[in-house]
Amino acid sequence: MIVFARTRWPYDSYADFWRLVELSEFPTCYVDEINLNADAVFITTPVNGEVEVLRQKLEHHGGPKPSRVVWWNLERPDAANMPPVTTIVSDALTVFDTVWVSDRYYRSLDERQQYVTLASHPGMALVPTPLTKQHDFAHMSYVFGRREQILGTLKRAGLRAAPAVGPGPGRDQLLRESRVMLNTHQTPAPIGEPIRIALTAAYQLPLLSEHLRDPYPLVPGMDYVDASAEELEPALRDLVRDEYRCGVLGQNLHRALCVERTFRSEVEAAVKVMRS
């Protein structure tokens, strides 16, 4: 059995992740409800102070246990004051049996981690039918630092941005009114933002992403457009002028992450590898 373990403290940035869990019909519990004696794989994200309850359970349990506990690490590795990836993984493996990451370049920074594609589900799009385009791009990201500079450059160039709002009917309308989803990095590491990419795939939007070192399973130029920070403005201009290309890119991304792979199928495959 596969069970997803929530933190009791809610994180707005993980709302879409938990929507994928719900749509994929996985059972859930809270981190403090993880049963180490159950024949199950428990998957949790993000990690916060609540993990200390799990650490205490492990200390009292002692010996082999039938359960496996996974941290699906979806945080960036180069945020301010972060220790090296090897230190993060070493610390995590004192509590978790496995650490998953959803970017192969990220995995290469410490190969004790297991790569798992974070795929999507068509139901993430509340209404799949597009609306008349009012915005050149959506970004649905927290705007700060380098992201603020990039978006400022695009707006000064006359490109129209949809407001970034949380999940719900308002965001659904904004996404359906947008021509392109723009994915930029909060930090310099060329590592993807898998939850945002999964959302984009569900809406069949074309994805323009700041450079990804290893975009697997996506193929640049076929499933999305890859560009450096400096190239984003001309790349976006080209896309918004090419309705046919936008349609093809959106369909290809949807096929890659909602048809050929799904959130459920990739989780089940990863658990099978972990247990083998």
mmCIF file of C-alpha atoms in Angstrom:
data_model
loop_
_atom_site.group_PDB
_atom_site.id
_atom_site.type_symbol
_atom_site.label_atom_id
_atom_site.label_comp_id
_atom_site.label_asym_id
_atom_site.label_seq_id
_atom_site.Cartn_x
_atom_site.Cartn_y
_atom_site.Cartn_z
ATOM 1 C CA MET A 1 0.000 0.000 0.000
ATOM 2 C CA ILE A 2 1.138 3.542 -0.791
ATOM 3 C CA VAL A 3 0.105 6.298 1.621
ATOM 4 C CA PHE A 4 0.910 10.013 1.376
ATOM 5 C CA ALA A 5 1.627 11.681 4.722
ATOM 6 C CA ARG A 6 0.663 15.351 5.066
ATOM 7 C CA THR A 7 2.152 17.867 7.444
ATOM 8 C CA ARG A 8 -0.470 19.304 9.771
ATOM 9 C CA TRP A 9 0.845 22.764 8.940
ATOM 10 C CA PRO A 10 -0.573 23.619 5.493
ATOM 11 C CA TYR A 11 1.714 25.051 2.809
ATOM 12 C CA ASP A 12 0.020 26.991 0.008
ATOM 13 C CA SER A 13 2.859 26.170 -2.382
ATOM 14 C CA TYR A 14 2.061 22.450 -2.025
ATOM 15 C CA ALA A 15 -1.696 22.722 -2.624
ATOM 16 C CA ASP A 16 -1.350 21.499 -6.218
ATOM 17 C CA PHE A 17 0.794 18.567 -5.109
ATOM 18 C CA TRP A 18 -1.888 17.403 -2.704
ATOM 19 C CA ARG A 19 -4.511 17.898 -5.387
ATOM 20 C CA LEU A 20 -2.532 15.451 -7.542
ATOM 21 C CA VAL A 21 -2.492 12.975 -4.658
ATOM 22 C CA GLU A 22 -6.268 13.342 -4.286
ATOM 23 C CA LEU A 23 -6.973 13.027 -8.011
ATOM 24 C CA SER A 24 -4.749 9.931 -8.155
ATOM 25 C CA GLU A 25 -6.803 8.382 -5.331
ATOM 26 C CA PHE A 26 -3.950 7.665 -2.947
ATOM 27 C CA PRO A 27 -4.879 7.369 0.728
ATOM 28 C CA THR A 28 -3.435 9.983 3.091
ATOM 29 C CA CYS A 29 -2.571 10.426 6.738
ATOM 30 C CA TYR A 30 -0.624 12.974 8.777
ATOM 31 C CA VAL A 31 3.098 12.633 9.436
ATOM 32 C CA ASP A 32 2.473 11.908 13.125
ATOM 33 C CA GLU A 33 0.084 9.091 12.079
ATOM 34 C CA ILE A 34 2.714 7.131 10.119
ATOM 35 C CA ASN A 35 2.553 3.536 11.327
ATOM 36 C CA LEU A 36 6.018 2.015 11.185
ATOM 37 C CA ASN A 37 4.534 -1.445 11.678
ATOM 38 C CA ALA A 38 2.317 -1.217 8.603
ATOM 39 C CA ASP A 39 3.258 -2.993 5.388
ATOM 40 C CA ALA A 40 3.149 0.279 3.491
ATOM 41 C CA VAL A 41 5.228 2.951 1.819
ATOM 42 C CA PHE A 42 4.625 6.394 3.324
ATOM 43 C CA ILE A 43 5.569 9.425 1.218
ATOM 44 C CA THR A 44 5.772 12.910 2.686
ATOM 45 C CA THR A 45 6.610 16.422 1.569
ATOM 46 C CA PRO A 46 7.700 19.006 2.592
ATOM 47 C CA VAL A 47 9.781 18.269 5.671
ATOM 48 C CA ASN A 48 9.363 20.515 8.699
ATOM 49 C CA GLY A 49 9.657 20.193 12.473
ATOM 50 C CA GLU A 50 6.897 17.589 12.491
ATOM 51 C CA VAL A 51 9.439 15.041 11.310
ATOM 52 C CA GLU A 52 10.788 14.904 14.883
ATOM 53 C CA VAL A 53 7.741 12.824 15.815
ATOM 54 C CA LEU A 54 8.827 10.297 13.200
ATOM 55 C CA ARG A 55 12.383 10.360 14.519
ATOM 56 C CA GLN A 56 11.105 9.589 18.023
ATOM 57 C CA LYS A 57 8.986 6.731 16.699
ATOM 58 C CA LEU A 58 12.055 5.250 15.018
ATOM 59 C CA GLU A 59 14.087 5.511 18.202
ATOM 60 C CA HIS A 60 11.420 3.700 20.195
ATOM 61 C CA HIS A 61 10.738 1.136 17.488
ATOM 62 C CA GLY A 62 14.192 -0.387 17.132
ATOM 63 C CA GLY A 63 15.034 -3.203 14.736
ATOM 64 C CA PRO A 64 13.644 -3.930 11.264
ATOM 65 C CA LYS A 65 10.274 -2.505 10.273
ATOM 66 C CA PRO A 66 7.890 -3.511 7.465
ATOM 67 C CA SER A 67 7.165 0.095 6.485
ATOM 68 C CA ARG A 68 9.240 2.330 4.228
ATOM 69 C CA VAL A 69 9.173 6.117 4.606
ATOM 70 C CA VAL A 70 10.067 8.459 1.735
ATOM 71 C CA TRP A 71 10.804 12.163 1.621
ATOM 72 C CA TRP A 72 9.853 13.554 -1.786
ATOM 73 C CA ASN A 73 12.179 16.554 -1.840
ATOM 74 C CA LEU A 74 10.726 19.284 -4.045
ATOM 75 C CA GLU A 75 12.719 22.160 -2.580
ATOM 76 C CA ARG A 76 15.566 23.852 -4.448
ATOM 77 C CA PRO A 77 19.086 22.917 -3.305
ATOM 78 C CA ASP A 78 20.678 26.375 -3.483
ATOM 79 C CA ALA A 79 18.381 28.595 -1.437
ATOM 80 C CA ALA A 80 20.021 30.979 1.032
ATOM 81 C CA ASN A 81 21.834 29.350 3.959
ATOM 82 C CA MET A 82 21.214 25.822 2.653
ATOM 83 C CA PRO A 83 23.873 23.231 3.494
ATOM 84 C CA PRO A 84 25.411 21.165 0.676
ATOM 85 C CA VAL A 85 23.131 18.587 -0.942
ATOM 86 C CA THR A 86 25.244 15.735 0.414
ATOM 87 C CA THR A 87 24.700 17.035 3.955
ATOM 88 C CA ILE A 88 20.948 17.394 3.402
ATOM 89 C CA VAL A 89 20.700 13.836 2.080
ATOM 90 C CA SER A 90 22.861 12.382 4.866
ATOM 91 C CA ASP A 91 20.682 14.033 7.499
ATOM 92 C CA ALA A 92 17.490 12.919 5.750
ATOM 93 C CA LEU A 93 18.608 9.293 5.580
ATOM 94 C CA THR A 94 18.809 9.167 9.380
ATOM 95 C CA VAL A 95 14.992 9.382 9.331
ATOM 96 C CA PHE A 96 13.843 8.367 5.854
ATOM 97 C CA ASP A 97 14.515 5.171 3.939
ATOM 98 C CA THR A 98 14.708 7.014 0.623
ATOM 99 C CA VAL A 99 14.878 10.555 -0.738
ATOM 100 C CA TRP A 100 13.094 11.239 -4.017
ATOM 101 C CA VAL A 101 13.827 14.189 -6.309
ATOM 102 C CA SER A 102 12.101 15.090 -9.569
ATOM 103 C CA ASP A 103 14.994 16.512 -11.556
ATOM 104 C CA ARG A 104 17.794 14.292 -12.872
ATOM 105 C CA TYR A 105 20.422 17.011 -12.593
ATOM 106 C CA TYR A 106 19.420 17.435 -8.949
ATOM 107 C CA ARG A 107 19.790 13.688 -8.487
ATOM 108 C CA SER A 108 23.316 13.837 -9.943
ATOM 109 C CA LEU A 109 24.343 16.092 -7.047
ATOM 110 C CA ASP A 110 23.967 13.076 -4.731
ATOM 111 C CA GLU A 111 23.180 9.719 -6.281
ATOM 112 C CA ARG A 112 21.838 8.295 -3.036
ATOM 113 C CA GLN A 113 18.668 10.096 -4.092
ATOM 114 C CA GLN A 114 16.118 8.364 -6.338
ATOM 115 C CA TYR A 115 14.836 10.179 -9.405
ATOM 116 C CA VAL A 116 11.033 10.125 -9.769
ATOM 117 C CA THR A 117 9.090 11.972 -12.454
ATOM 118 C CA LEU A 118 6.378 14.161 -10.987
ATOM 119 C CA ALA A 119 3.752 13.647 -13.663
ATOM 120 C CA SER A 120 0.265 15.121 -13.744
ATOM 121 C CA HIS A 121 -3.461 14.430 -14.017
ATOM 122 C CA PRO A 122 -5.966 15.985 -16.460
ATOM 123 C CA GLY A 123 -8.250 16.821 -13.534
ATOM 124 C CA MET A 124 -5.835 19.512 -12.406
ATOM 125 C CA ALA A 125 -7.490 21.675 -15.045
ATOM 126 C CA LEU A 126 -10.826 22.582 -13.493
ATOM 127 C CA VAL A 127 -12.170 23.412 -16.972
ATOM 128 C CA PRO A 128 -10.005 22.263 -19.911
ATOM 129 C CA THR A 129 -11.640 24.520 -22.525
ATOM 130 C CA PRO A 130 -9.486 27.606 -23.299
ATOM 131 C CA LEU A 131 -10.896 31.133 -23.204
ATOM 132 C CA THR A 132 -10.125 34.169 -25.351
ATOM 133 C CA LYS A 133 -6.516 35.084 -24.636
ATOM 134 C CA GLN A 134 -6.149 38.146 -22.426
ATOM 135 C CA HIS A 135 -2.584 37.526 -21.176
ATOM 136 C CA ASP A 136 0.618 36.776 -23.053
ATOM 137 C CA PHE A 137 1.858 34.621 -20.213
ATOM 138 C CA ALA A 138 1.101 33.254 -16.781
ATOM 139 C CA HIS A 139 3.794 32.404 -14.256
ATOM 140 C CA MET A 140 1.960 31.419 -11.029
ATOM 141 C CA SER A 141 5.096 31.864 -8.961
ATOM 142 C CA TYR A 142 6.322 33.769 -5.939
ATOM 143 C CA VAL A 143 7.969 36.897 -7.332
ATOM 144 C CA PHE A 144 11.140 37.890 -5.532
ATOM 145 C CA GLY A 145 14.809 38.488 -6.309
ATOM 146 C CA ARG A 146 15.961 37.272 -9.716
ATOM 147 C CA ARG A 147 12.419 36.299 -10.673
ATOM 148 C CA GLU A 148 11.293 39.865 -10.021
ATOM 149 C CA GLN A 149 14.022 41.149 -12.353
ATOM 150 C CA ILE A 150 13.068 38.734 -15.145
ATOM 151 C CA LEU A 151 9.349 39.474 -14.942
ATOM 152 C CA GLY A 152 10.035 43.209 -14.733
ATOM 153 C CA THR A 153 12.004 43.047 -17.982
ATOM 154 C CA LEU A 154 9.160 41.220 -19.740
ATOM 155 C CA LYS A 155 6.518 43.634 -18.521
ATOM 156 C CA ARG A 156 8.575 46.681 -19.521
ATOM 157 C CA ALA A 157 8.837 45.133 -22.981
ATOM 158 C CA GLY A 158 5.047 45.243 -23.215
ATOM 159 C CA LEU A 159 4.322 41.555 -22.601
ATOM 160 C CA ARG A 160 1.133 41.076 -20.595
ATOM 161 C CA ALA A 161 1.349 38.908 -17.465
ATOM 162 C CA ALA A 162 -1.570 37.219 -15.741
ATOM 163 C CA PRO A 163 -1.670 37.858 -11.983
ATOM 164 C CA ALA A 164 -0.311 35.001 -9.866
ATOM 165 C CA VAL A 165 -3.082 33.595 -7.664
ATOM 166 C CA GLY A 166 -3.630 30.379 -5.748
ATOM 167 C CA PRO A 167 -5.703 27.368 -6.818
ATOM 168 C CA GLY A 168 -9.397 27.851 -7.482
ATOM 169 C CA PRO A 169 -11.825 29.216 -10.081
ATOM 170 C CA GLY A 170 -9.959 32.545 -10.328
ATOM 171 C CA ARG A 171 -6.681 30.894 -11.260
ATOM 172 C CA ASP A 172 -8.467 28.513 -13.589
ATOM 173 C CA GLN A 173 -9.842 31.434 -15.578
ATOM 174 C CA LEU A 174 -6.467 33.202 -15.700
ATOM 175 C CA LEU A 175 -4.726 30.084 -16.983
ATOM 176 C CA ARG A 176 -7.346 29.527 -19.668
ATOM 177 C CA GLU A 177 -6.932 33.156 -20.735
ATOM 178 C CA SER A 178 -3.121 32.878 -21.004
ATOM 179 C CA ARG A 179 -1.137 32.037 -24.119
ATOM 180 C CA VAL A 180 2.000 30.615 -22.462
ATOM 181 C CA MET A 181 3.149 29.393 -19.061
ATOM 182 C CA LEU A 182 6.484 30.949 -18.132
ATOM 183 C CA ASN A 183 8.668 28.979 -15.735
ATOM 184 C CA THR A 184 11.549 30.861 -14.103
ATOM 185 C CA HIS A 185 13.855 29.831 -11.277
ATOM 186 C CA GLN A 186 13.852 31.480 -7.879
ATOM 187 C CA THR A 187 17.541 30.589 -7.538
ATOM 188 C CA PRO A 188 20.301 30.156 -10.162
ATOM 189 C CA ALA A 189 20.362 26.321 -10.184
ATOM 190 C CA PRO A 190 19.101 25.010 -13.570
ATOM 191 C CA ILE A 191 16.615 22.734 -11.815
ATOM 192 C CA GLY A 192 12.949 22.435 -12.735
ATOM 193 C CA GLU A 193 9.801 23.360 -10.847
ATOM 194 C CA PRO A 194 7.902 20.065 -11.233
ATOM 195 C CA ILE A 195 4.611 21.056 -9.604
ATOM 196 C CA ARG A 196 4.233 24.092 -11.882
ATOM 197 C CA ILE A 197 5.144 21.989 -14.912
ATOM 198 C CA ALA A 198 2.519 19.394 -13.937
ATOM 199 C CA LEU A 199 -0.095 22.159 -13.697
ATOM 200 C CA THR A 200 0.913 23.460 -17.127
ATOM 201 C CA ALA A 201 0.568 19.992 -18.645
ATOM 202 C CA ALA A 202 -2.954 19.569 -17.273
ATOM 203 C CA TYR A 203 -4.062 22.803 -18.951
ATOM 204 C CA GLN A 204 -2.289 21.903 -22.220
ATOM 205 C CA LEU A 205 -0.490 25.231 -22.114
ATOM 206 C CA PRO A 206 2.793 25.693 -23.982
ATOM 207 C CA LEU A 207 5.671 25.885 -21.517
ATOM 208 C CA LEU A 208 8.551 28.323 -21.840
ATOM 209 C CA SER A 209 11.105 27.478 -19.166
ATOM 210 C CA GLU A 210 14.304 29.095 -18.059
ATOM 211 C CA HIS A 211 17.120 26.672 -18.861
ATOM 212 C CA LEU A 212 16.889 23.163 -17.399
ATOM 213 C CA ARG A 213 20.169 21.223 -17.223
ATOM 214 C CA ASP A 214 18.385 17.877 -17.546
ATOM 215 C CA PRO A 215 14.677 18.186 -18.458
ATOM 216 C CA TYR A 216 13.960 14.431 -18.673
ATOM 217 C CA PRO A 217 11.419 13.120 -19.566
ATOM 218 C CA LEU A 218 10.655 16.291 -21.513
ATOM 219 C CA VAL A 219 12.335 17.054 -24.832
ATOM 220 C CA PRO A 220 13.286 20.697 -25.505
ATOM 221 C CA GLY A 221 11.706 22.035 -28.669
ATOM 222 C CA MET A 222 9.082 19.288 -28.696
ATOM 223 C CA ASP A 223 7.481 19.303 -25.236
ATOM 224 C CA TYR A 224 8.547 22.786 -24.152
ATOM 225 C CA VAL A 225 10.828 25.692 -25.093
ATOM 226 C CA ASP A 226 14.084 26.069 -23.165
ATOM 227 C CA ALA A 227 15.804 29.465 -22.924
ATOM 228 C CA SER A 228 18.353 31.250 -20.802
ATOM 229 C CA ALA A 229 17.152 34.160 -18.647
ATOM 230 C CA GLU A 230 18.488 36.567 -21.282
ATOM 231 C CA GLU A 231 16.657 34.740 -24.087
ATOM 232 C CA LEU A 232 13.250 34.604 -22.421
ATOM 233 C CA GLU A 233 11.920 37.860 -23.870
ATOM 234 C CA PRO A 234 12.539 37.053 -27.579
ATOM 235 C CA ALA A 235 11.481 33.429 -27.045
ATOM 236 C CA LEU A 236 8.223 34.547 -25.445
ATOM 237 C CA ARG A 237 7.577 37.061 -28.208
ATOM 238 C CA ASP A 238 8.034 34.347 -30.821
ATOM 239 C CA LEU A 239 5.670 31.985 -29.011
ATOM 240 C CA VAL A 240 2.793 34.400 -28.478
ATOM 241 C CA ARG A 241 2.857 35.177 -32.221
ATOM 242 C CA ASP A 242 2.688 31.503 -33.224
ATOM 243 C CA GLU A 243 -0.672 30.041 -32.239
ATOM 244 C CA TYR A 244 -0.049 26.780 -34.086
ATOM 245 C CA ARG A 245 3.253 26.125 -32.303
ATOM 246 C CA CYS A 246 1.669 26.972 -28.960
ATOM 247 C CA GLY A 247 -1.018 24.376 -29.627
ATOM 248 C CA VAL A 248 1.467 21.656 -30.550
ATOM 249 C CA LEU A 249 3.693 22.325 -27.530
ATOM 250 C CA GLY A 250 0.714 22.262 -25.176
ATOM 251 C CA GLN A 251 -0.561 18.985 -26.609
ATOM 252 C CA ASN A 252 2.872 17.379 -26.453
ATOM 253 C CA LEU A 253 3.420 18.386 -22.833
ATOM 254 C CA HIS A 254 -0.027 17.082 -21.904
ATOM 255 C CA ARG A 255 0.676 13.786 -23.634
ATOM 256 C CA ALA A 256 4.064 13.430 -21.905
ATOM 257 C CA LEU A 257 2.814 14.038 -18.349
ATOM 258 C CA CYS A 258 -0.912 13.217 -18.410
ATOM 259 C CA VAL A 259 -1.158 10.303 -20.872
ATOM 260 C CA GLU A 260 2.149 8.493 -21.391
ATOM 261 C CA ARG A 261 2.895 9.051 -17.700
ATOM 262 C CA THR A 262 0.597 10.002 -14.860
ATOM 263 C CA PHE A 263 1.228 11.017 -11.275
ATOM 264 C CA ARG A 264 -0.057 7.643 -10.099
ATOM 265 C CA SER A 265 1.851 5.519 -12.612
ATOM 266 C CA GLU A 266 5.167 7.229 -11.821
ATOM 267 C CA VAL A 267 4.710 6.890 -8.057
ATOM 268 C CA GLU A 268 3.833 3.213 -8.390
ATOM 269 C CA ALA A 269 6.830 2.599 -10.658
ATOM 270 C CA ALA A 270 9.161 4.383 -8.212
ATOM 271 C CA VAL A 271 7.892 2.326 -5.285
ATOM 272 C CA LYS A 272 8.411 -0.868 -7.285
ATOM 273 C CA VAL A 273 12.038 0.124 -7.963
ATOM 274 C CA MET A 274 12.551 0.994 -4.303
ATOM 275 C CA ARG A 275 11.242 -2.386 -3.160
ATOM 276 C CA SER A 276 13.217 -4.431 -5.714
#
